Every structure is written in structure tokens, then in C-alpha cells.
Short mmCIF file of C-alpha atoms and ligand atoms in Angstrom, two decimals:
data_model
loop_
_atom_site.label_atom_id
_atom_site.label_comp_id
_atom_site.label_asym_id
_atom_site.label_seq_id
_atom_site.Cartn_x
_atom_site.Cartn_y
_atom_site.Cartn_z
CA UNK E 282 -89.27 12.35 -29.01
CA UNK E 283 -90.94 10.57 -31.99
CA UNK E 284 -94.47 11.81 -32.60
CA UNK E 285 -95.91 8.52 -33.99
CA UNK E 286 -95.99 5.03 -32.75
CA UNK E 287 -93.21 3.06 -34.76
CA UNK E 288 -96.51 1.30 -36.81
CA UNK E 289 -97.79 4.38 -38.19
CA UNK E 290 -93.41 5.58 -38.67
CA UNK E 291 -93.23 2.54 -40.77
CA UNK E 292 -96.17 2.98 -42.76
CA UNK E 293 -95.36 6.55 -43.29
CA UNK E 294 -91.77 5.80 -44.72
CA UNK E 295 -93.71 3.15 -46.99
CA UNK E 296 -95.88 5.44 -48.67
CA UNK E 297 -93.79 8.33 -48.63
CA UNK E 298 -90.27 7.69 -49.49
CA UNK E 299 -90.14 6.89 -53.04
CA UNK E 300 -87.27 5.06 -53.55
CA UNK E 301 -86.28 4.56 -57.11
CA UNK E 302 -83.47 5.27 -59.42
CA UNK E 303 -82.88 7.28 -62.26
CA UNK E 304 -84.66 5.84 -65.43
CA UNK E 305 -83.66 6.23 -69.19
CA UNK E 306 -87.01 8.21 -69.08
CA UNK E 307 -86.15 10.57 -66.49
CA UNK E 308 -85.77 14.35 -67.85
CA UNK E 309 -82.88 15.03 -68.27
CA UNK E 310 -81.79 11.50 -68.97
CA UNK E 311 -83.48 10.95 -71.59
CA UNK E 312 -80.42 11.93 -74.40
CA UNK E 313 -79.66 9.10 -76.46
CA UNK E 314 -75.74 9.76 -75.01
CA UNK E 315 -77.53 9.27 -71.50
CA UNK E 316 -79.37 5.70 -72.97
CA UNK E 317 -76.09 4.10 -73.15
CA UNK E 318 -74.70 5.13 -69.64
CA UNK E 319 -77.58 4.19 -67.41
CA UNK E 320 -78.52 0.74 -66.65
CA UNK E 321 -80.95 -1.21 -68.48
CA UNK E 322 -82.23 -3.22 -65.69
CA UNK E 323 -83.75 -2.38 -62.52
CA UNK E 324 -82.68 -2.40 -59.31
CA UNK E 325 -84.65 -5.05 -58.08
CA UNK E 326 -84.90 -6.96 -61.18
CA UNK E 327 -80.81 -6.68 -60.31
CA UNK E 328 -80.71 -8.03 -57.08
CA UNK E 329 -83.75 -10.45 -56.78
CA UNK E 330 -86.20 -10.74 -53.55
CA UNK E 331 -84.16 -10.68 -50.71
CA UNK E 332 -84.82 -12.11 -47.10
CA UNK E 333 -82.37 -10.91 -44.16
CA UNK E 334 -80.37 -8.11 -45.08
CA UNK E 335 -77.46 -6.17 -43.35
CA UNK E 336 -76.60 -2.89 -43.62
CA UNK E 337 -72.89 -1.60 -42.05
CA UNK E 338 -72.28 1.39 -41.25
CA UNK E 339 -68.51 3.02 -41.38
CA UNK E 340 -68.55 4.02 -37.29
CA UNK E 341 -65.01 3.79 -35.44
CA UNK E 342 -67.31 1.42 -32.95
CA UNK E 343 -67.27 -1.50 -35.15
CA UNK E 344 -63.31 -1.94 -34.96
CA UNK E 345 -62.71 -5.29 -32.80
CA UNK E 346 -66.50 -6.02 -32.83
CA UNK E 347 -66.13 -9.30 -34.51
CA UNK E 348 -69.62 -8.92 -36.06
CA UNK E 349 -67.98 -10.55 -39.56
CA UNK E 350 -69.37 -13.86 -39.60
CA UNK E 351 -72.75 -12.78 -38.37
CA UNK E 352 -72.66 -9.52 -40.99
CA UNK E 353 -71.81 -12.25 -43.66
CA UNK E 354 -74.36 -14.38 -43.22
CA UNK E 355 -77.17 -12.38 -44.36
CA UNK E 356 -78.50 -12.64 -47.91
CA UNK E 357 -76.95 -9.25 -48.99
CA UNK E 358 -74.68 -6.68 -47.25
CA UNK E 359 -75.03 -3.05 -47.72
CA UNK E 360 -71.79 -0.44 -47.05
CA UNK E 361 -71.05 2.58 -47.45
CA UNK E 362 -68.36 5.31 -49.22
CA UNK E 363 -65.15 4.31 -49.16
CA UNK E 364 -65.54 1.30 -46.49
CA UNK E 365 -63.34 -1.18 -46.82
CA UNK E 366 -63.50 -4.66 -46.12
CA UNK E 367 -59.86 -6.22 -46.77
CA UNK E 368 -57.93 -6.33 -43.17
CA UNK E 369 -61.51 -6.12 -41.47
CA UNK E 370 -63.43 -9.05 -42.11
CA UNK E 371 -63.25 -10.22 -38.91
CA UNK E 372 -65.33 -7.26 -37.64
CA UNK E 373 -66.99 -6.09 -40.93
CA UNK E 374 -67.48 -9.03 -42.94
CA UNK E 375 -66.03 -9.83 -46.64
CA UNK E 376 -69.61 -9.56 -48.46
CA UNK E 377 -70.48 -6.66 -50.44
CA UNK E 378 -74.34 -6.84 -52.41
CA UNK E 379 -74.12 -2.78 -52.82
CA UNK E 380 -72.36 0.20 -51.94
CA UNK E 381 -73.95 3.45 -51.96
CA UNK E 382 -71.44 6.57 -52.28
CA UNK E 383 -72.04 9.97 -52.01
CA UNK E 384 -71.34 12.43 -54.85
CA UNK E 385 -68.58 14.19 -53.07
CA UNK E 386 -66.57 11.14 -53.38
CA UNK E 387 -67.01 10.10 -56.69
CA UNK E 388 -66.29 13.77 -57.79
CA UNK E 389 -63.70 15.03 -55.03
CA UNK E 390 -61.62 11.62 -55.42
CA UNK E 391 -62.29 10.89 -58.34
CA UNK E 392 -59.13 9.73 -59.24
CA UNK E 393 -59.05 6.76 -56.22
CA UNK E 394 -62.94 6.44 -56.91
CA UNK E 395 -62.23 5.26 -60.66
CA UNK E 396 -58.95 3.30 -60.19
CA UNK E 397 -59.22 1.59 -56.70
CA UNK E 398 -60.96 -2.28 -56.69
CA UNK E 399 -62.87 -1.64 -53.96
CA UNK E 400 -65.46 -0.25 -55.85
CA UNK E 401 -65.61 -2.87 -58.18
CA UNK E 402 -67.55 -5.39 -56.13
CA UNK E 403 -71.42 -5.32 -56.11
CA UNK E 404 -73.96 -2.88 -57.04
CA UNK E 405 -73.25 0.56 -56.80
CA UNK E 406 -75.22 3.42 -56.31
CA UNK E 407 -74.32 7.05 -56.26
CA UNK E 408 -76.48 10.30 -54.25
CA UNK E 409 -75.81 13.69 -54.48
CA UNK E 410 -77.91 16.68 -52.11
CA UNK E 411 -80.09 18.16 -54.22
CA UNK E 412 -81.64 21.44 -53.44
CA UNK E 413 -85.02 21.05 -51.21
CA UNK E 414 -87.77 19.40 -53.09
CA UNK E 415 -86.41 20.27 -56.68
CA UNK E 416 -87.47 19.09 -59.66
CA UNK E 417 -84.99 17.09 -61.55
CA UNK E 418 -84.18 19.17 -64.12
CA UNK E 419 -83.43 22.02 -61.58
CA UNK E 420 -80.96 19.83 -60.00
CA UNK E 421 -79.33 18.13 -63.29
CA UNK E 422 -78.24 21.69 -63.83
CA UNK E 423 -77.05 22.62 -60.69
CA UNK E 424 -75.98 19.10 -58.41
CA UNK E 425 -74.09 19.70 -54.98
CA UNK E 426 -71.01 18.16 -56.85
CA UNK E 427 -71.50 17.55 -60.57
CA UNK E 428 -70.65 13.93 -60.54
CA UNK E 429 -71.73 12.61 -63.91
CA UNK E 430 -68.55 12.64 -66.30
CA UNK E 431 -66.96 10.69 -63.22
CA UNK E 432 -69.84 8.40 -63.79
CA UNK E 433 -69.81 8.50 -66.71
CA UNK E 434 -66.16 7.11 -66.92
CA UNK E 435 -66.80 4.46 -64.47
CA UNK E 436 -69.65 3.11 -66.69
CA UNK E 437 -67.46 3.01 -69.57
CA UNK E 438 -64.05 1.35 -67.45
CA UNK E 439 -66.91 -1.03 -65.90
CA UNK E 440 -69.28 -1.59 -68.19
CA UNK E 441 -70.57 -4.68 -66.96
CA UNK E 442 -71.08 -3.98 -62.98
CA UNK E 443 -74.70 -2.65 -61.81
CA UNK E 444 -74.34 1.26 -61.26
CA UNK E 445 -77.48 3.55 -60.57
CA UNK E 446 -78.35 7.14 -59.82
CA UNK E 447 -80.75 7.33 -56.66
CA UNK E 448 -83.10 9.30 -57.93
CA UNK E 449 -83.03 12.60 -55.94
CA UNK E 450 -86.60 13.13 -54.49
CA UNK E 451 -86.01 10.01 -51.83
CA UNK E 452 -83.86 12.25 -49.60
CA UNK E 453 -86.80 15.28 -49.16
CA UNK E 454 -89.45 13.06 -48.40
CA UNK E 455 -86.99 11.21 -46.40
CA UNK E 456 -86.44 14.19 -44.32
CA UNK E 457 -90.04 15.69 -44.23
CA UNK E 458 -90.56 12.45 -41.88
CA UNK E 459 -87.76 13.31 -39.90
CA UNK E 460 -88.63 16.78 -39.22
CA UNK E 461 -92.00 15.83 -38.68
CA UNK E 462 -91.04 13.56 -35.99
CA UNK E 463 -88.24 15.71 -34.14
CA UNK E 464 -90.22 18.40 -31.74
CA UNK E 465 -86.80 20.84 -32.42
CA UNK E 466 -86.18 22.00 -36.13
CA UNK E 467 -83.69 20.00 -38.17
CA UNK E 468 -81.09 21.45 -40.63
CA UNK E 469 -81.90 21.43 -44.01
CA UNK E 470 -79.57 19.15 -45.38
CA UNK E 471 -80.64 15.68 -46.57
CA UNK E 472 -79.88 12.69 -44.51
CA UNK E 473 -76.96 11.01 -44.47
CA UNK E 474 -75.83 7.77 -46.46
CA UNK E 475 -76.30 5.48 -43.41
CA UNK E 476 -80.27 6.91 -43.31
CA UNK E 477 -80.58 6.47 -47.14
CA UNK E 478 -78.82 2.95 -47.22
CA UNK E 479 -81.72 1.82 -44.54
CA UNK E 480 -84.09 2.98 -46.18
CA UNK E 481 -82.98 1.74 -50.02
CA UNK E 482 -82.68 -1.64 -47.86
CA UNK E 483 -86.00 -1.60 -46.11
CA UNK E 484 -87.36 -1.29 -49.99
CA UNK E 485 -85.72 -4.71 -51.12
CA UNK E 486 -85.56 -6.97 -48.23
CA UNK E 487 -87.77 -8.68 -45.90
CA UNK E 488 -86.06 -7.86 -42.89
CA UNK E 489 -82.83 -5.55 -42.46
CA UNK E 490 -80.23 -5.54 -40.11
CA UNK E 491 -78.54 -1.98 -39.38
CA UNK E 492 -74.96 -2.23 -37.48
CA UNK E 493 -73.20 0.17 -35.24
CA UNK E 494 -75.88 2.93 -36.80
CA UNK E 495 -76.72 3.25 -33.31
CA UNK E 496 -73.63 3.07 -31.17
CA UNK E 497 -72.95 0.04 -28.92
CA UNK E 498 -71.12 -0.25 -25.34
CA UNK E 499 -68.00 0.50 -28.17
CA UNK E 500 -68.61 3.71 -28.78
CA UNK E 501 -65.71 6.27 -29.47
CA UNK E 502 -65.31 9.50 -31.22
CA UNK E 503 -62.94 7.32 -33.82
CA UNK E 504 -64.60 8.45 -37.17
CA UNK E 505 -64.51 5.35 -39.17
CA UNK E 506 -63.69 1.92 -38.65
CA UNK E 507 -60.96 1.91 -41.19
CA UNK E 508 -59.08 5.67 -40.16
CA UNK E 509 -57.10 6.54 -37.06
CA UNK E 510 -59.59 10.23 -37.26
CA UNK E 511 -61.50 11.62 -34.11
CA UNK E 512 -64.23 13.66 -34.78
CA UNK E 513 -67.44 12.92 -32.35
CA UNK E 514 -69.20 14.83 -35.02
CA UNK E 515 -69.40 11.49 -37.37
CA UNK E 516 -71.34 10.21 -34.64
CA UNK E 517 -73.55 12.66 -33.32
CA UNK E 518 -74.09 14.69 -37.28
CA UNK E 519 -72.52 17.88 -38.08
CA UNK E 520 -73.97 18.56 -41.71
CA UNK E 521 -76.81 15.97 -41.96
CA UNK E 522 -79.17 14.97 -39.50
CA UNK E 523 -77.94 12.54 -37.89
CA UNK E 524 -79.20 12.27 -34.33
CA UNK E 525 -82.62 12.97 -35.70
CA UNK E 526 -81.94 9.91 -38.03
CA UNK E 527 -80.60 7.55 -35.21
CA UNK E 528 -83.83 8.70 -33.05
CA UNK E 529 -86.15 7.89 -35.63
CA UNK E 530 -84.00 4.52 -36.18
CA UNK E 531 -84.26 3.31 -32.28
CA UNK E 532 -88.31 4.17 -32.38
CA UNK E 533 -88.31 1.56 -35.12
CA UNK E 534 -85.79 -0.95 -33.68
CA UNK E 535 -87.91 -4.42 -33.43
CA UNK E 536 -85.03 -5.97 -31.96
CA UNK E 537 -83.68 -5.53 -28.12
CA UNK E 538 -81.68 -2.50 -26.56
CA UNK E 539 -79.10 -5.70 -25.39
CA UNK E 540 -78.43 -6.10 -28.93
CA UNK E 541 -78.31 -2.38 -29.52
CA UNK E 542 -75.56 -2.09 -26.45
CA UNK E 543 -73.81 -5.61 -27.19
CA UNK E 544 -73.71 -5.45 -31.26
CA UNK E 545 -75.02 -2.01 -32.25
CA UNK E 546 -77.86 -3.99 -34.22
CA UNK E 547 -81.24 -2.83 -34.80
CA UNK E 548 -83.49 -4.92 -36.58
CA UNK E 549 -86.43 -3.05 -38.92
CA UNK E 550 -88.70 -4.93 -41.07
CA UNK E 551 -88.76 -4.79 -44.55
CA UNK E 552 -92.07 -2.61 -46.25
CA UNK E 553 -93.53 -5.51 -48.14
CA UNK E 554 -94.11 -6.94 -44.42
CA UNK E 555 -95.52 -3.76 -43.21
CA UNK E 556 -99.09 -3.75 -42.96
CA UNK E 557 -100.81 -0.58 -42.74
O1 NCC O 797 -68.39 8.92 -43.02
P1 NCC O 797 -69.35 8.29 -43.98
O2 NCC O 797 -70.54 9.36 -44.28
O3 NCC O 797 -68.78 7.71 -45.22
O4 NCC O 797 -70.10 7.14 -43.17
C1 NCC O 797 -71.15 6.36 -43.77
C2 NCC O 797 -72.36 6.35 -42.86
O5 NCC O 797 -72.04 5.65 -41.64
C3 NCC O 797 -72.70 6.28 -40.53
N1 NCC O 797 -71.68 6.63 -39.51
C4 NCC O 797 -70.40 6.88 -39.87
C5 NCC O 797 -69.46 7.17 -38.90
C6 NCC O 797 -69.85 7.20 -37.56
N2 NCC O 797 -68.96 7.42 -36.58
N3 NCC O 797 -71.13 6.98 -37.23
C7 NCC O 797 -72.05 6.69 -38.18
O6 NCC O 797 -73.23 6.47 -37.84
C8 NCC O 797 -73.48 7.48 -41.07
O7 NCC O 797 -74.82 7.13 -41.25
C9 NCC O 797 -72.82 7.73 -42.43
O8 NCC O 797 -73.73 8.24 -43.37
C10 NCC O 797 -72.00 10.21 -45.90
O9 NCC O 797 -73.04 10.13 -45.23
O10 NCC O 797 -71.95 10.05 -47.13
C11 NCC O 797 -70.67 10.49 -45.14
O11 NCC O 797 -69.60 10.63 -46.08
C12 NCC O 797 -68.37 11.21 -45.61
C13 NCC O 797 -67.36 11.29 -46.80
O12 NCC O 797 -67.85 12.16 -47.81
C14 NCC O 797 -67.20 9.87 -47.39
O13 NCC O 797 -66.73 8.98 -46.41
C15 NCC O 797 -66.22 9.86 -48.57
O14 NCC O 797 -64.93 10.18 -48.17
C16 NCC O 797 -68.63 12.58 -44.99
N4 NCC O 797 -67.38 13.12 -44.46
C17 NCC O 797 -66.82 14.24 -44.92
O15 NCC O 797 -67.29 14.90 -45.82
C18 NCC O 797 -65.52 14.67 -44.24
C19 NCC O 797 -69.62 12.41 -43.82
O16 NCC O 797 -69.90 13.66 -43.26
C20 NCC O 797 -70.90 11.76 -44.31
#
């Protein structure tokens, strides 16, 4: 399906995907009421060089996976939304580096988003789908869901914990690959959180760990690990592209299709040990 060999895929989504947050100096940021929201640090200067890193996704497949203790001990954990991890260690793990949430959550639930402890652990960082290669002043006026008073309001209730804005140009160049790669044409809708958390991850680690991304021999059409929902659509993409992100995924999968079937794990490398 994939065009390139996973070497020159790799490279590509090196040099291609910018992955960066949004900066006091960004545009529209750049209001001294803006200078005391976003924060000072960066990312990385945040959460240090980091070796082996794991990245969970919120599939139905990882219920009674036991994967907890091996999820755990990586240097940082990545999850997703609304994911919990109390009543699910055993199969999820208790660690939580970051948590990257999608717009619609932090504005549509707002109210469980800014009172519920879950999100108080970690990093967070927040997306939102921004129209097709705009510039950022073109989205700041008009975001998918206008997030940033919720933000906003979190920053001031938690002033302390780590909160960024990925800045919104990742998710087009993210997709460019994909549709580059994919013979048939791919929605236009930006990848999901899963693709962007990899990728985010791939940026900061040396090697990353992905987990029931690409279904094991547990597969279901349960939705999430945490909800008693069906919906095979959670698994196979309805709005973003998500088979076209799981193809692109398994092309890149240095690990073995017995882990892949046994513990839904791929293993990518991180880019600073890509070498082009
Ligand atoms: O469901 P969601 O995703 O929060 O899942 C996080 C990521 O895990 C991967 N996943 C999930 C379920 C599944 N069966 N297989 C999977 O591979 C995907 O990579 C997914 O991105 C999102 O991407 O942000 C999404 O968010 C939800 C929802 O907004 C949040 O959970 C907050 O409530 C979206 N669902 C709806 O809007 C109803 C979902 O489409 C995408």
C-alpha cells in the first residue's frame, strides 16, 4: 500500500512534520493577556531526553490485556482524551508523562474537563482541526471548537501543571504524508489523536512504543477501554483517517507482527535515531 520503504517514511515524517507548540511569539499569541497563559518553558526543556517511551491508545482491545506493568515501565507514558487509568492499571498502567486532548473535549465538556483530577496529572496538550494548511491567524479566528477561555481557565485553576497548544500546522503536513502514501484518496480531516500522539512521541524519545494502535488477537468493536460503547468505527476511522494512519503505522513497525497479534505493540524509533 505504502509508496516508500519505511527508511525513506521515517525520514520524511522527520523533515516534514514540524512538531512544535504554540510560542508567546506566535501571531496571535503574542497579547500581553496571552504572555501570562502560555507556558514559559518548552516542551522538551519540560520533559527532558527521553529513552523508551509508550504511547496507549483508548481501543476497547486493551481491556484484560494486562499490558500495565510492561506500559509502566517505560520512561514516559503517553494517553489520550479522557482515558482513564484508576480501575485499569492492570491493563493500562498507572503512569501518565502527557495527555493530549482534543479541542472538542476541552470545549464540549468543559465542565468535567476543568473539574475532574484526571487531567491533573502530567503534561497536557490540547489540538484542535484547523482548516487545511491555514495560517494561524486564519485559524485563531475561526478554530473547529473555540477552546481557549476553557484553557484559559484551566491555566488559571492549574497554574503550575505543563499545558501547551500543538501548534496547528503538524496535523497538514502530517496528513500530506499520509495521502501521499495511500494509492486511494483520504478525507480531509486531520489525523486522529492516536496519529498525532506518535508522532509528538517519535519527536522526544529515542524509541516509542505504540499499544493496541494496531489491533491485537483482542480486537472488538468495544470503543474504548474504559466504556461499555460499540462502534467498529473507533477502530477502523469514521471522521479521521484512521486506517490510512494504522497502514502507515505497520510499514514502520520495527518490532514483530507476534507482538502486533499478542500485545498490539509496534515499536518505531525515535527521529534523533533516524538517519537519513
Ligand atoms: O476515542 P478517542 O479519539 O479519544 O481515542 C484516542 C485515540 O485512540 C485510538 N483508538 C481509539 C479507539 C479505538 N477503538 N481504536 C483506536 O485506535 C485512536 O488513534 C484515537 O485517536 C480523538 O482522536 O481525539 C478521538 O476523540 C474522541 C472524543 O472526542 C474524545 O474521546 C473525547 O470524548 C472522538 N469521538 C467522538 O467524537 C464521539 C473520536 O472520534 C476521536
Amino acid at each position: 500500500n505504502a509508496k516508500l520503504s519505511p527508511e525513506k517514511l521515517l525520514c520524511q515524517l522527520r523533515d516534514r512534520v514540524n512538531v512544535t507548540m504554540i510560542q508567546r511569539s506566535d501571531g496571535p499569541f503574542g497579547t500581553s493577556e496571552w504572555q501570562q497563559y502560555l507556558p514559559g518553558k518548552s516542551l522538551s526543556d519540560t520533559v527532558g531526553h527521553l529513552g523508551r517511551c509508550a504511547v496507549v491508545s483508548s481501543a476497547g482491545s486493551l481491556k484484560s490485556s494486562r499490558l500495565g506493568q510492561e506500559i509502566d515501565s517505560h520512561d514516559a507514558v503517553l494517553r489520550f482524551n479522557g482515558a482513564p487509568v484508576r480501575g485499569f492499571q492492570d491493563d493500562v498502567g498507572q503512569k501518565t508523562t502527557i495527555r493530549l486532548v482534543n479541542s472538542q473535549l476541552v470545549t464540549v465538556e468543559e465542565q468535567q474537563f476543568l473539574r475532574e483530577s484526571l487531567y491533573n496529572t502530567g503534561i497536557l496538550i490540547v489540538w484542535d482541526p484547523a482548516p487545511y494548511h491555514a495560517e494561524i491567524h486564519e485559524w485563531y479566528r475561526k478554530p473547529d471548537y473555540n477552546f481557549f477561555e476553557s484553557y484559559k481557565a484551566y491555566r488559571r485553576t492549574h497554574p503550575e501543571q505543563p499545558f501547551y497548544i500543538l501548534n496547528p500546522k503538524m496535523q497538514w503536513q502530517l496528513w500530506d504524508i499520509l495521502q501521499e502514501n495511500s494509492l486511494e484518496h483520504i478525507q480531509p480531516n486531520p489525523p486522529s489523536s492516536g496519529m498525532l500522539g506518535i508522532v509528538i512521541m517519535m519527536t522526544l524519545c529515542d524509541q516509542v512504543d505504540v499499544y493496541e494502535f494496531l489491533p491485537s488477537k483482542r480486537q472488538t468493536d468495544i470503543c474504548h477501554y474504559y466504556q461499555k460503547f460499540h462502534d467498529h468505527a473507533c477502530t477502523m476511522g469514521a471522521y479521521h483517517p484512521l486506517l490510512f494512519e494504522k497502514n502507515l503505522v505497520k510499514h514502520m513497525n520495527q518490532g514483530t507482527d507476534e507482538d502486533i497479534y499478542t500485545h498490539g505493540k509496534v515499536t518505531l524509533p525515535g527521529f534523533q535515531k533516524v538517519h537519513c
